[in-house]
Coordinates of C-alpha atoms in Angstrom, one line a residue:
Chain A
M1 CA 172.5 142.1 233.2
S2 CA 173.7 140.7 229.7
A3 CA 172.2 142.0 226.6
T4 CA 170.5 138.6 226.1
T5 CA 168.8 138.8 229.5
L6 CA 167.8 142.5 228.8
L7 CA 166.3 141.7 225.7
L8 CA 164.3 138.7 227.1
V9 CA 163.1 141.1 229.9
L10 CA 162.0 143.9 227.4
D11 CA 160.5 141.3 225.0
L12 CA 158.4 139.8 228.1
A13 CA 157.3 143.4 229.1
G14 CA 155.8 143.8 225.4
V15 CA 154.0 140.6 225.7
F16 CA 152.6 141.6 228.8
A17 CA 151.7 145.0 227.5
F18 CA 150.1 143.5 224.3
A19 CA 148.0 140.6 226.3
L20 CA 146.7 143.4 228.9
D21 CA 145.5 145.6 225.9
G22 CA 144.1 142.6 224.0
A23 CA 142.0 141.6 227.0
L24 CA 141.0 145.1 227.9
T25 CA 139.9 145.9 224.3
G26 CA 137.8 142.7 224.1
I27 CA 136.0 143.6 227.6
R28 CA 135.2 147.1 226.2
S29 CA 134.0 146.2 222.9
A30 CA 132.4 142.8 223.3
R31 CA 130.3 140.4 225.8
I32 CA 133.5 138.4 226.6
D33 CA 133.9 135.9 229.4
I34 CA 137.3 135.0 231.3
V35 CA 138.0 132.5 228.6
G36 CA 137.6 135.1 225.8
A37 CA 139.8 137.8 227.9
I38 CA 142.6 134.8 227.9
V39 CA 142.1 134.0 224.4
L40 CA 142.3 137.5 223.2
G41 CA 145.5 138.3 225.7
L42 CA 147.4 135.4 224.3
T43 CA 146.2 136.2 220.5
T44 CA 147.0 139.9 220.8
A45 CA 150.5 139.2 222.5
M46 CA 151.7 136.4 220.3
G47 CA 149.8 136.6 217.1
G48 CA 152.1 138.8 215.5
G49 CA 155.3 136.7 215.9
I50 CA 153.1 133.7 215.0
I51 CA 152.0 135.2 211.5
R52 CA 155.8 136.3 211.0
D53 CA 156.9 132.9 211.4
L54 CA 154.6 131.1 209.3
L55 CA 155.4 133.6 206.5
L56 CA 159.0 132.7 207.4
G57 CA 158.5 129.2 206.9
V58 CA 159.5 128.2 210.5
T59 CA 157.7 126.8 213.5
P60 CA 156.4 129.6 215.4
A61 CA 159.0 130.4 218.4
T62 CA 157.1 132.5 221.1
F63 CA 154.7 129.6 221.5
Q64 CA 157.4 127.2 222.2
D65 CA 158.7 129.4 225.1
W66 CA 156.3 128.7 228.2
R67 CA 157.6 132.1 229.5
Y68 CA 155.8 133.9 227.0
I69 CA 152.6 132.1 227.5
A70 CA 152.7 132.5 231.2
V71 CA 153.4 136.3 231.0
A72 CA 150.6 136.8 228.3
L73 CA 148.2 134.8 230.7
A74 CA 149.2 137.0 233.6
G75 CA 148.5 140.1 231.6
A76 CA 145.0 138.9 230.4
L77 CA 143.9 137.8 233.9
L78 CA 145.0 141.1 235.5
A79 CA 142.9 142.8 232.5
F80 CA 139.9 140.7 233.6
F81 CA 139.8 141.2 237.3
L82 CA 141.3 144.8 237.4
N83 CA 139.7 146.2 234.2
R84 CA 137.8 149.1 236.2
V85 CA 141.0 150.0 237.8
L86 CA 143.1 149.7 234.5
E87 CA 140.8 151.8 232.6
R88 CA 141.9 154.9 234.3
L89 CA 145.4 153.9 233.5
A90 CA 145.1 154.3 229.8
M91 CA 148.2 156.1 229.4
P92 CA 151.0 154.2 231.1
I93 CA 149.4 151.3 229.4
A94 CA 149.5 152.9 225.8
L95 CA 153.3 153.7 226.9
L96 CA 153.8 149.9 227.5
D97 CA 152.1 149.2 224.4
A98 CA 154.3 151.5 222.4
A99 CA 157.3 149.8 224.0
G100 CA 155.9 146.4 223.0
L101 CA 155.4 147.8 219.4
S102 CA 158.9 149.3 219.1
L103 CA 160.5 146.1 220.2
F104 CA 158.5 143.7 218.2
C105 CA 159.0 145.5 215.0
V106 CA 162.6 145.5 215.3
I107 CA 162.9 141.9 216.4
G108 CA 160.8 140.9 213.5
A109 CA 162.8 142.8 211.2
T110 CA 166.1 141.4 212.5
K111 CA 164.5 137.6 212.4
A112 CA 163.5 138.1 208.6
L113 CA 166.8 139.4 207.5
E114 CA 168.7 136.4 209.6
Y115 CA 166.5 134.1 207.8
G116 CA 167.5 135.3 204.4
F117 CA 164.7 137.5 203.4
G118 CA 165.0 140.7 201.5
P119 CA 164.7 144.3 202.3
V120 CA 161.2 144.5 201.4
Q121 CA 160.1 141.4 203.1
A122 CA 161.9 142.3 206.3
T123 CA 160.2 145.7 206.7
I124 CA 157.1 144.2 206.2
L125 CA 157.6 141.1 208.5
G126 CA 158.8 143.8 211.1
A127 CA 155.6 145.7 210.9
V128 CA 153.5 142.4 210.9
T129 CA 155.0 141.2 214.2
G130 CA 154.1 144.6 215.7
V131 CA 150.5 144.8 214.3
G132 CA 149.7 141.2 213.7
G133 CA 148.2 140.3 216.9
G134 CA 146.2 143.4 217.3
T135 CA 144.7 142.7 214.1
L136 CA 143.6 138.9 214.8
R137 CA 142.1 140.5 218.1
D138 CA 140.0 142.9 216.0
V139 CA 138.9 140.3 213.6
L140 CA 137.9 138.2 216.6
I141 CA 135.7 140.9 218.0
N142 CA 134.5 142.0 214.6
R143 CA 136.0 145.4 214.7
L144 CA 137.5 147.0 211.8
P145 CA 141.3 146.5 212.8
T146 CA 143.0 149.5 213.9
V147 CA 145.6 149.0 211.2
L148 CA 143.1 149.6 208.5
S149 CA 141.0 152.4 210.1
R150 CA 141.5 156.0 209.3
D151 CA 139.8 156.9 212.8
S152 CA 142.7 155.4 214.8
D153 CA 146.1 157.3 215.4
I154 CA 148.8 155.8 213.2
Y155 CA 150.0 152.4 214.6
A156 CA 151.5 150.5 211.6
T157 CA 153.4 153.5 210.1
P158 CA 155.8 154.0 213.3
A159 CA 156.2 149.8 212.9
L160 CA 157.1 150.2 209.6
L161 CA 159.6 153.0 210.2
G162 CA 161.4 151.2 213.1
A163 CA 161.7 147.7 210.8
A164 CA 163.0 150.2 207.7
I165 CA 165.7 151.6 209.7
V166 CA 166.8 148.0 210.8
V167 CA 166.8 146.9 207.2
L168 CA 168.5 150.2 206.3
A169 CA 171.4 149.6 208.8
A170 CA 171.8 146.0 208.2
A171 CA 172.2 147.1 204.4
A172 CA 174.9 149.7 205.1
G173 CA 176.8 147.1 207.4
G174 CA 175.8 149.1 210.5
Q175 CA 176.3 148.0 214.0
G176 CA 173.3 145.8 214.8
A177 CA 172.7 146.8 218.5
W178 CA 172.8 150.4 218.0
A179 CA 170.6 150.3 215.0
A180 CA 167.9 148.3 216.7
V181 CA 168.3 151.0 219.8
L182 CA 167.9 153.7 217.4
A183 CA 165.0 151.9 215.3
A184 CA 162.9 151.2 218.7
A185 CA 163.6 154.6 219.9
V186 CA 162.1 156.1 216.6
C187 CA 159.1 153.7 216.4
F188 CA 158.3 154.6 220.1
T189 CA 158.7 158.3 219.7
V190 CA 156.6 158.4 216.5
R191 CA 153.8 156.2 218.2
V192 CA 153.8 158.4 221.3
V193 CA 153.8 161.5 219.5
A194 CA 150.9 160.2 217.3
L195 CA 148.8 159.3 220.2
R196 CA 149.3 162.7 221.8
Y197 CA 148.5 164.4 218.7
R198 CA 146.2 162.3 217.1
W199 CA 148.0 161.8 214.1
N200 CA 145.9 159.7 211.4
A201 CA 147.1 158.5 208.1
P202 CA 145.3 160.2 205.5
G203 CA 142.1 158.7 203.8
P204 CA 141.4 158.6 200.0
P205 CA 141.2 161.6 198.1
G206 CA 137.7 163.1 198.1
T207 CA 136.8 161.6 201.6
R208 CA 136.2 163.7 204.6
P209 CA 139.2 164.1 206.7
S210 CA 139.0 161.6 209.9
G211 CA 137.2 162.8 212.7
A212 CA 135.4 165.3 210.7
E213 CA 132.2 163.3 211.7
D214 CA 132.6 164.3 215.2
R215 CA 133.3 167.9 214.7
Y216 CA 130.1 168.9 212.5
Chain B
M1 CA 137.6 96.1 215.0
S2 CA 141.2 97.4 215.9
A3 CA 141.8 100.4 218.3
T4 CA 143.4 102.3 215.4
T5 CA 140.1 101.6 213.3
L6 CA 137.9 102.4 216.3
L7 CA 139.7 105.9 216.5
L8 CA 139.5 106.5 212.8
V9 CA 136.0 105.8 213.0
L10 CA 135.3 108.2 216.2
D11 CA 137.4 110.9 214.5
L12 CA 135.3 111.0 211.2
A13 CA 132.2 110.9 213.2
G14 CA 133.5 113.9 214.8
V15 CA 134.3 115.6 211.8
F16 CA 130.9 114.8 210.5
A17 CA 129.3 116.5 213.3
F18 CA 131.5 119.5 213.1
A19 CA 130.9 120.1 209.7
L20 CA 127.2 119.6 209.9
D21 CA 127.0 121.9 212.8
G22 CA 129.1 124.6 210.9
A23 CA 126.9 124.5 207.8
L24 CA 123.9 124.7 210.0
T25 CA 125.1 127.5 211.9
G26 CA 126.2 129.4 208.7
I27 CA 122.4 129.0 207.2
R28 CA 121.1 130.1 210.3
S29 CA 123.0 133.4 210.8
A30 CA 123.9 134.5 207.5
R31 CA 122.8 134.5 204.0
I32 CA 125.1 131.9 202.5
D33 CA 124.6 129.3 199.4
I34 CA 125.6 126.2 198.7
V35 CA 129.3 126.9 198.4
G36 CA 129.1 128.6 201.6
A37 CA 127.6 125.7 203.4
I38 CA 130.6 123.4 201.9
V39 CA 133.3 126.3 202.9
L40 CA 132.0 126.7 206.6
G41 CA 131.4 122.7 206.7
L42 CA 134.9 122.3 205.8
T43 CA 136.4 125.0 207.9
T44 CA 134.8 124.1 211.1
A45 CA 135.5 120.6 210.9
M46 CA 139.2 120.8 209.8
G47 CA 140.3 124.2 210.8
G48 CA 141.0 123.3 214.4
G49 CA 143.6 120.7 213.4
I50 CA 145.0 122.8 210.5
I51 CA 145.7 125.6 213.1
R52 CA 147.2 123.0 215.6
D53 CA 149.5 121.7 212.8
L54 CA 150.5 125.3 211.8
L55 CA 151.5 126.0 215.3
L56 CA 153.3 122.4 215.7
G57 CA 155.1 123.5 212.3
V58 CA 154.0 120.4 210.6
T59 CA 152.2 119.9 207.4
P60 CA 148.4 119.9 208.2
A61 CA 147.4 116.3 208.6
T62 CA 143.6 115.9 207.9
F63 CA 143.6 118.0 204.8
Q64 CA 146.0 115.2 203.3
D65 CA 143.4 112.4 203.7
W66 CA 140.7 112.4 201.4
R67 CA 138.5 110.5 203.8
Y68 CA 138.3 113.5 206.3
I69 CA 137.2 115.7 203.3
A70 CA 134.8 113.4 202.1
V71 CA 133.0 113.1 205.3
A72 CA 133.1 116.8 205.9
L73 CA 131.6 117.5 202.4
A74 CA 129.2 114.8 203.3
G75 CA 128.0 116.5 206.8
A76 CA 128.0 119.9 204.8
L77 CA 125.8 118.7 202.0
L78 CA 123.3 117.1 204.3
A79 CA 123.0 120.1 206.6
F80 CA 122.4 122.4 203.2
F81 CA 119.8 120.1 201.8
L82 CA 117.9 119.0 205.2
N83 CA 118.5 122.2 207.4
R84 CA 114.6 122.3 208.2
V85 CA 114.8 118.5 209.5
L86 CA 118.0 119.0 211.2
E87 CA 117.0 122.0 213.3
R88 CA 114.6 119.9 215.3
L89 CA 117.3 117.3 215.9
A90 CA 119.2 120.0 218.0
M91 CA 120.0 117.6 220.8
P92 CA 121.4 114.6 219.1
I93 CA 123.6 117.1 217.0
A94 CA 124.8 118.9 220.2
L95 CA 125.8 115.4 221.5
L96 CA 127.6 114.4 218.2
D97 CA 129.2 117.9 218.5
A98 CA 130.4 117.2 222.1
A99 CA 131.8 113.8 221.2
G100 CA 133.9 115.5 218.2
L101 CA 135.2 118.2 220.8
S102 CA 136.1 115.4 223.4
L103 CA 137.8 113.7 220.6
F104 CA 139.6 116.3 219.1
C105 CA 140.9 118.0 222.4
V106 CA 142.4 114.4 223.2
I107 CA 144.0 113.9 219.8
G108 CA 145.4 117.4 219.7
A109 CA 147.1 117.1 223.0
T110 CA 148.3 114.0 222.3
K111 CA 150.1 115.0 218.9
A112 CA 151.3 117.9 220.7
L113 CA 153.1 115.9 223.4
E114 CA 154.4 113.4 220.7
Y115 CA 156.2 116.3 218.7
G116 CA 157.9 117.4 222.1
F117 CA 155.8 120.4 223.0
G118 CA 155.7 121.1 226.7
P119 CA 152.7 120.5 228.9
V120 CA 151.3 124.1 228.7
Q121 CA 151.5 124.1 224.8
A122 CA 149.9 120.6 224.8
T123 CA 146.7 121.5 226.7
I124 CA 146.3 124.6 224.7
L125 CA 146.8 122.8 221.3
G126 CA 144.4 120.3 222.7
A127 CA 141.8 122.9 223.2
V128 CA 142.6 124.7 219.9
T129 CA 142.1 121.4 218.1
G130 CA 138.6 121.4 219.6
V131 CA 137.7 125.0 219.2
G132 CA 139.7 126.4 216.4
G133 CA 137.2 125.5 213.5
G134 CA 134.2 126.9 215.3
T135 CA 136.3 130.2 216.0
L136 CA 137.2 130.4 212.1
R137 CA 133.5 129.6 211.3
D138 CA 132.3 132.3 213.6
V139 CA 135.1 134.9 212.1
L140 CA 133.9 134.3 208.7
I141 CA 130.0 134.9 209.4
N142 CA 131.1 138.0 211.2
R143 CA 129.7 136.5 214.6
L144 CA 131.4 136.9 218.0
P145 CA 133.2 133.8 218.4
T146 CA 131.4 131.3 220.8
V147 CA 134.8 130.5 222.8
L148 CA 135.0 134.5 223.7
S149 CA 131.2 135.1 224.3
R150 CA 129.9 135.1 228.0
D151 CA 126.5 134.3 226.6
S152 CA 127.4 130.8 225.3
D153 CA 127.5 127.8 227.2
I154 CA 131.5 126.9 228.2
Y155 CA 133.1 125.3 225.4
A156 CA 136.6 125.7 225.5
T157 CA 136.6 124.9 229.2
P158 CA 135.9 121.2 228.7
A159 CA 138.2 121.0 226.0
L160 CA 141.0 122.3 228.1
L161 CA 140.2 120.1 230.9
G162 CA 140.4 117.0 228.5
A163 CA 143.6 118.3 227.2
A164 CA 144.8 118.9 230.7
I165 CA 143.9 115.4 231.6
V166 CA 145.8 113.9 228.8
V167 CA 149.1 116.1 230.0
L168 CA 148.8 115.1 233.5
A169 CA 148.7 111.4 232.5
A170 CA 151.6 111.6 230.4
A171 CA 153.6 113.4 233.0
A172 CA 152.4 110.7 235.4
G173 CA 153.7 107.8 233.0
G174 CA 150.2 106.8 232.8
Q175 CA 148.8 104.3 230.3
G176 CA 147.7 106.0 227.2
A177 CA 144.8 104.8 226.1
W178 CA 143.0 104.7 229.5
A179 CA 144.0 108.3 230.2
A180 CA 142.6 109.4 226.8
V181 CA 139.2 107.6 227.2
L182 CA 138.9 109.2 230.8
A183 CA 139.9 112.7 229.3
A184 CA 137.4 112.4 226.4
A185 CA 134.7 111.2 229.0
V186 CA 135.3 114.0 231.2
C187 CA 135.2 116.9 228.3
F188 CA 132.0 115.2 227.0
T189 CA 130.5 114.9 230.4
V190 CA 131.2 118.7 231.3
R191 CA 130.2 119.9 227.7
V192 CA 126.7 118.0 227.9
V193 CA 126.1 119.2 231.5
A194 CA 127.0 122.6 230.6
L195 CA 124.7 122.4 227.7
R196 CA 121.7 121.1 230.2
Y197 CA 122.3 123.8 232.8
R198 CA 123.4 126.5 230.7
W199 CA 126.8 127.0 232.5
N200 CA 128.4 130.3 231.3
A201 CA 132.2 131.3 232.3
P202 CA 132.0 134.3 234.5
G203 CA 132.3 137.9 232.7
P204 CA 134.6 140.6 233.9
P205 CA 133.5 141.9 237.6
G206 CA 131.3 144.6 237.6
T207 CA 129.3 143.5 234.4
R208 CA 126.1 142.0 234.8
P209 CA 125.6 138.2 234.6
S210 CA 125.2 136.5 231.4
G211 CA 121.7 136.3 230.1
A212 CA 120.5 139.1 232.5
E213 CA 119.5 141.3 229.7
D214 CA 117.0 138.3 228.7
R215 CA 115.3 138.4 232.4
Y216 CA 114.8 142.1 233.2
Chain C
M1 CA 158.7 136.1 175.0
S2 CA 159.2 132.3 176.6
A3 CA 156.6 130.6 178.1
T4 CA 157.8 131.1 181.6
T5 CA 158.1 135.1 181.1
L6 CA 154.4 135.0 179.6
L7 CA 153.4 133.1 182.7
L8 CA 155.2 135.6 185.3
V9 CA 153.4 138.6 183.2
L10 CA 150.0 137.0 183.3
D11 CA 150.7 136.3 187.2
L12 CA 151.6 139.7 188.2
A13 CA 148.6 141.2 186.2
G14 CA 146.5 138.9 188.2
V15 CA 148.4 140.3 191.5
F16 CA 147.9 143.9 190.2
A17 CA 144.1 143.0 189.4
F18 CA 143.5 141.5 192.8
A19 CA 145.2 144.4 194.7
L20 CA 143.2 147.1 192.9
D21 CA 140.2 145.3 193.6
G22 CA 141.1 144.7 197.2
A23 CA 141.7 148.0 198.0
L24 CA 138.8 149.6 195.9
T25 CA 136.4 147.4 197.9
G26 CA 138.1 148.3 201.2
I27 CA 137.5 152.1 200.2
R28 CA 133.8 151.6 199.4
S29 CA 133.1 149.4 202.3
A30 CA 135.0 150.7 205.6
R31 CA 136.7 153.9 206.6
I32 CA 140.1 152.7 205.9
D33 CA 143.4 155.1 205.3
I34 CA 146.1 154.8 202.9
V35 CA 147.9 152.1 205.2
G36 CA 144.2 150.1 205.2
A37 CA 144.3 150.3 201.1
I38 CA 148.0 148.9 201.2
V39 CA 147.4 146.1 203.5
L40 CA 143.8 144.9 201.9
G41 CA 145.7 145.3 198.6
L42 CA 148.6 143.1 199.5
T43 CA 146.4 140.9 201.5
T44 CA 143.9 140.1 198.7
A45 CA 146.5 139.6 196.0
M46 CA 148.8 137.2 198.1
G47 CA 146.4 135.6 200.6
G48 CA 145.0 133.0 198.4
G49 CA 148.5 131.9 197.6
I50 CA 149.9 132.2 201.0
I51 CA 147.1 130.1 202.5
R52 CA 147.5 127.4 199.9
D53 CA 151.4 127.3 200.6
L54 CA 150.5 126.9 204.5
L55 CA 148.1 124.0 203.6
L56 CA 151.1 122.6 201.4
G57 CA 153.2 123.0 204.3
V58 CA 155.8 125.0 202.0
T59 CA 157.3 128.6 202.6
P60 CA 154.8 130.8 201.0
A61 CA 156.4 131.7 197.5
T62 CA 155.0 134.8 196.4
F63 CA 155.9 136.5 199.7
Q64 CA 159.8 135.8 198.8
D65 CA 159.7 137.4 195.3
W66 CA 160.0 141.1 195.7
R67 CA 158.0 141.7 192.2
Y68 CA 154.9 140.4 193.7
I69 CA 155.2 142.8 196.2
A70 CA 155.8 145.7 194.2
V71 CA 153.0 144.9 191.8
A72 CA 150.6 144.5 194.5
L73 CA 151.8 147.7 196.2
A74 CA 151.5 149.6 192.7
G75 CA 147.7 148.4 192.6
A76 CA 146.8 149.0 196.0
L77 CA 148.2 153.0 195.4
L78 CA 146.6 153.3 192.2
A79 CA 143.2 152.5 193.6
F80 CA 144.0 154.7 196.6
F81 CA 144.5 157.9 194.7
L82 CA 142.4 157.1 191.6
N83 CA 139.5 155.7 193.2
R84 CA 136.7 157.7 192.0
V85 CA 138.3 157.5 188.3
L86 CA 138.6 153.5 189.0
E87 CA 134.8 153.1 189.9
R88 CA 133.6 154.1 186.7
L89 CA 135.8 151.5 185.0
A90 CA 134.2 148.7 186.9
M91 CA 133.7 146.5 184.2
P92 CA 137.4 146.5 182.9
I93 CA 138.7 145.7 186.5
A94 CA 136.3 143.0 187.0
L95 CA 137.4 141.3 183.8
L96 CA 141.3 141.7 185.0
D97 CA 139.7 140.1 188.2
A98 CA 138.2 137.3 186.3
A99 CA 141.7 136.8 184.7
G100 CA 143.5 136.4 188.1
L101 CA 141.1 134.3 189.4
S102 CA 141.5 131.7 186.2
L103 CA 145.5 132.2 186.4
F104 CA 145.4 131.6 190.2
C105 CA 143.2 128.7 190.1
V106 CA 145.3 126.9 187.5
I107 CA 148.5 127.9 189.2
G108 CA 147.3 126.7 192.6
A109 CA 145.9 123.3 191.3
T110 CA 149.3 122.8 189.4
K111 CA 151.2 123.5 192.3
A112 CA 149.3 121.1 194.9
L113 CA 149.6 118.1 192.2
E114 CA 153.4 118.8 191.9
Y115 CA 153.7 118.4 195.7
G116 CA 152.1 115.1 195.6
F117 CA 148.6 116.1 196.9
G118 CA 145.7 114.0 195.7
P119 CA 143.0 115.1 193.1
V120 CA 140.6 116.3 195.6
Q121 CA 143.2 118.4 197.5
A122 CA 144.4 119.9 194.6
T123 CA 140.6 120.9 193.2
I124 CA 140.3 122.6 196.7
L125 CA 143.7 124.2 196.9
G126 CA 143.2 125.6 193.2
A127 CA 140.1 127.2 194.5
V128 CA 141.5 128.4 197.6
T129 CA 144.3 130.0 195.8
G130 CA 141.9 131.9 193.7
V131 CA 139.3 132.8 196.4
G132 CA 141.3 133.1 199.6
G133 CA 142.7 136.4 199.2
G134 CA 139.1 138.0 198.9
T135 CA 138.2 136.0 201.7
L136 CA 140.5 137.6 204.0
R137 CA 139.8 140.7 202.7
D138 CA 136.2 140.4 203.3
V139 CA 137.1 139.3 206.9
L140 CA 139.3 142.4 207.6
I141 CA 136.7 144.7 206.8
N142 CA 133.9 142.7 208.6
R143 CA 131.6 141.9 205.6
L144 CA 130.3 138.3 204.8
P145 CA 132.6 136.8 202.3
T146 CA 131.9 136.8 198.6
V147 CA 132.5 133.2 198.8
L148 CA 130.0 132.3 201.3
S149 CA 127.2 134.7 200.2
R150 CA 124.1 133.9 198.4
D151 CA 124.0 137.7 196.9
S152 CA 127.2 137.1 195.2
D153 CA 127.5 136.3 191.7
I154 CA 129.3 132.8 191.7
Y155 CA 133.0 133.4 192.2
A156 CA 134.3 129.9 194.0
T157 CA 132.6 127.7 191.4
P158 CA 134.5 128.9 188.4
A159 CA 137.6 128.5 190.2
L160 CA 136.8 125.2 191.3
L161 CA 136.1 124.3 187.6
G162 CA 139.1 125.7 186.3
A163 CA 141.1 123.4 189.2
A164 CA 139.1 120.4 188.4
I165 CA 140.2 120.7 184.6
V166 CA 143.7 121.1 185.5
V167 CA 143.3 118.1 187.8
L168 CA 141.3 115.9 185.3
A169 CA 143.9 116.5 182.6
A170 CA 147.0 115.5 184.8
A171 CA 144.9 112.2 185.8
A172 CA 144.7 111.5 181.9
G173 CA 148.1 112.3 181.3
G174 CA 147.1 115.3 179.3
Q175 CA 149.7 117.9 177.9
G176 CA 150.0 120.2 180.7
A177 CA 150.1 123.6 179.0
W178 CA 147.1 123.1 176.7
A179 CA 145.2 121.6 179.9
A180 CA 146.2 125.0 181.5
V181 CA 145.0 127.1 179.0
L182 CA 141.7 125.2 178.6
A183 CA 141.0 125.2 182.3
A184 CA 142.0 129.1 182.8
A185 CA 139.5 130.1 179.8
V186 CA 136.6 128.2 181.1
C187 CA 137.1 129.5 184.7
F188 CA 137.5 132.9 182.8
T189 CA 134.3 132.0 180.8
V190 CA 132.1 131.0 183.4
R191 CA 133.2 133.9 185.8
V192 CA 132.4 136.7 183.3
V193 CA 129.0 134.9 182.1
A194 CA 127.9 134.9 185.7
L195 CA 128.7 138.5 186.2
R196 CA 126.8 139.3 183.1
Y197 CA 124.1 137.3 183.8
R198 CA 124.0 137.7 187.8
W199 CA 124.1 133.7 188.3
N200 CA 123.9 133.1 191.9
A201 CA 124.6 129.5 193.6
P202 CA 121.2 128.3 195.2
G203 CA 120.6 129.2 199.0
P204 CA 119.5 126.3 201.1
P205 CA 115.7 124.7 200.4
G206 CA 112.9 126.7 201.9
T207 CA 114.6 130.4 201.8
R208 CA 113.8 132.8 199.2
P209 CA 115.9 133.1 196.2
S210 CA 118.8 135.4 196.2
G211 CA 117.4 139.3 195.4
A212 CA 114.0 138.3 196.1
E213 CA 114.3 141.0 198.8
D214 CA 115.0 143.6 196.1
R215 CA 112.1 142.6 194.0
Y216 CA 109.4 142.9 196.5

């Protein structure tokens, strides 16, 4: 399997995980129907890349490739029909989702650098590729987006880290492929450890720590 | 009246209906003022076409034509000043709205094909043209978007059907104008029958049917 | 200091005020963390310009200039760490925010005219540049956007006024710089007077006046 094929397979796995997660979140949080599951699945899976491409000023890429749409559709329909089974598979799905996040932040930062954007923009766009779809999903179902909330385990931070490693490696003239693997591995590890130990980003000074309302 | 003029008149009628509906929904659901009615009217009427054009990678078209803006503004202001009268005209407005939906999905799918997008994308973009504006409206007033909800009569499904007929006819080399009329007629009929008989799309397996909480 | 430098400094001051306000609003209204404060700060400061540029069909400009991102980041972090101090500085922040609004509506309308858009579009895009970021902020934190609400002091109206003056002056062949200063001054004055005397835009006929529920 060539590197390009491997990357496509990984990318489609990420799209699948995000679509599954988007539809499952919708079913858990709102009174959606089958069309809603499909809309949320496609939006979660492809929204981050679409926002990135709009900010880059280029035609959204994934939307032009029917394979991305087909895989996202499959993920959403699977979530719709098997949601009760899948609820019990929370950990494997979270791992797949972390893999998608890792890949998306690396792909996003790389694309931004290719289009001549600066290091700050490339880091932001890498993170946006990772978290943009989930943010659109949360806006659609009227939920405080995960990326903003101090009650969620960190999600944007690992994506920012992964994107920053890609940008730093490019600035240092590093070998692209190895930097990408390292960046994705760091993002994935930080995200999974954050999930396991419930790491939250700090709230503003003077506020109670996250989750405090559950303990007292 | 030439075909182009007829299409323009129909398109503006759709814009008018969507603007009216957007502002009325806002007045019913949230504490909006006159500026809010205008913003919701313009967003509902032009949002679907704008999202479609962003996904196509072209400059939003309707926004460049002042006639669309003027007609949308008229619809929003009429809704604002006459909202109590218009509430009693729910059925005529719903019919006008269904006409707008039918036209928008046909125009959207046709434009996507013209720009060389594939059949899957053209079908989705046809539906997005029809339902995108109402989805933006619902997001702005913090409501679960109609297109997701299993408590709403089907709305995206007729738009998808209409768009799919345009795409299939184009693939079969069919006469564009007749296919467009047929597609719009199917979308309109399905939407109106769905309204009349309260057709809902199914919720996920294991959930109570839509509306069940009203009956028991 | 040259006119270009002056304009840049003013523009960055507006970005700073909007970022500060975006993060403070988020901290007041939702359980956000430090990443949320940064996301809301950047979105509020740069969202209006981004929506304008997408509607103009050009690559979002402020996002390409790292100085805008750096200033917005500084505003968001300041708001995060000093939010309790800043809450007591509501009036100076509101004035800075009004200055940002005035500048943004003038810049937005001017850019739209430069790109050959008509007077109606330029007026709308001026207002969108001013209020778009705050609207995205409110959507993200699930609040009825200020621009729609009849319980908020008028905010979009001064921006529309400022943009309209730019457009009228351009149509009359007026000297660009003086028209811009006049437009910004009118927008700023109307906004500040509206704040001071709690001007609201009217609700639909038959509804109770804004704020009536507080008095009885």
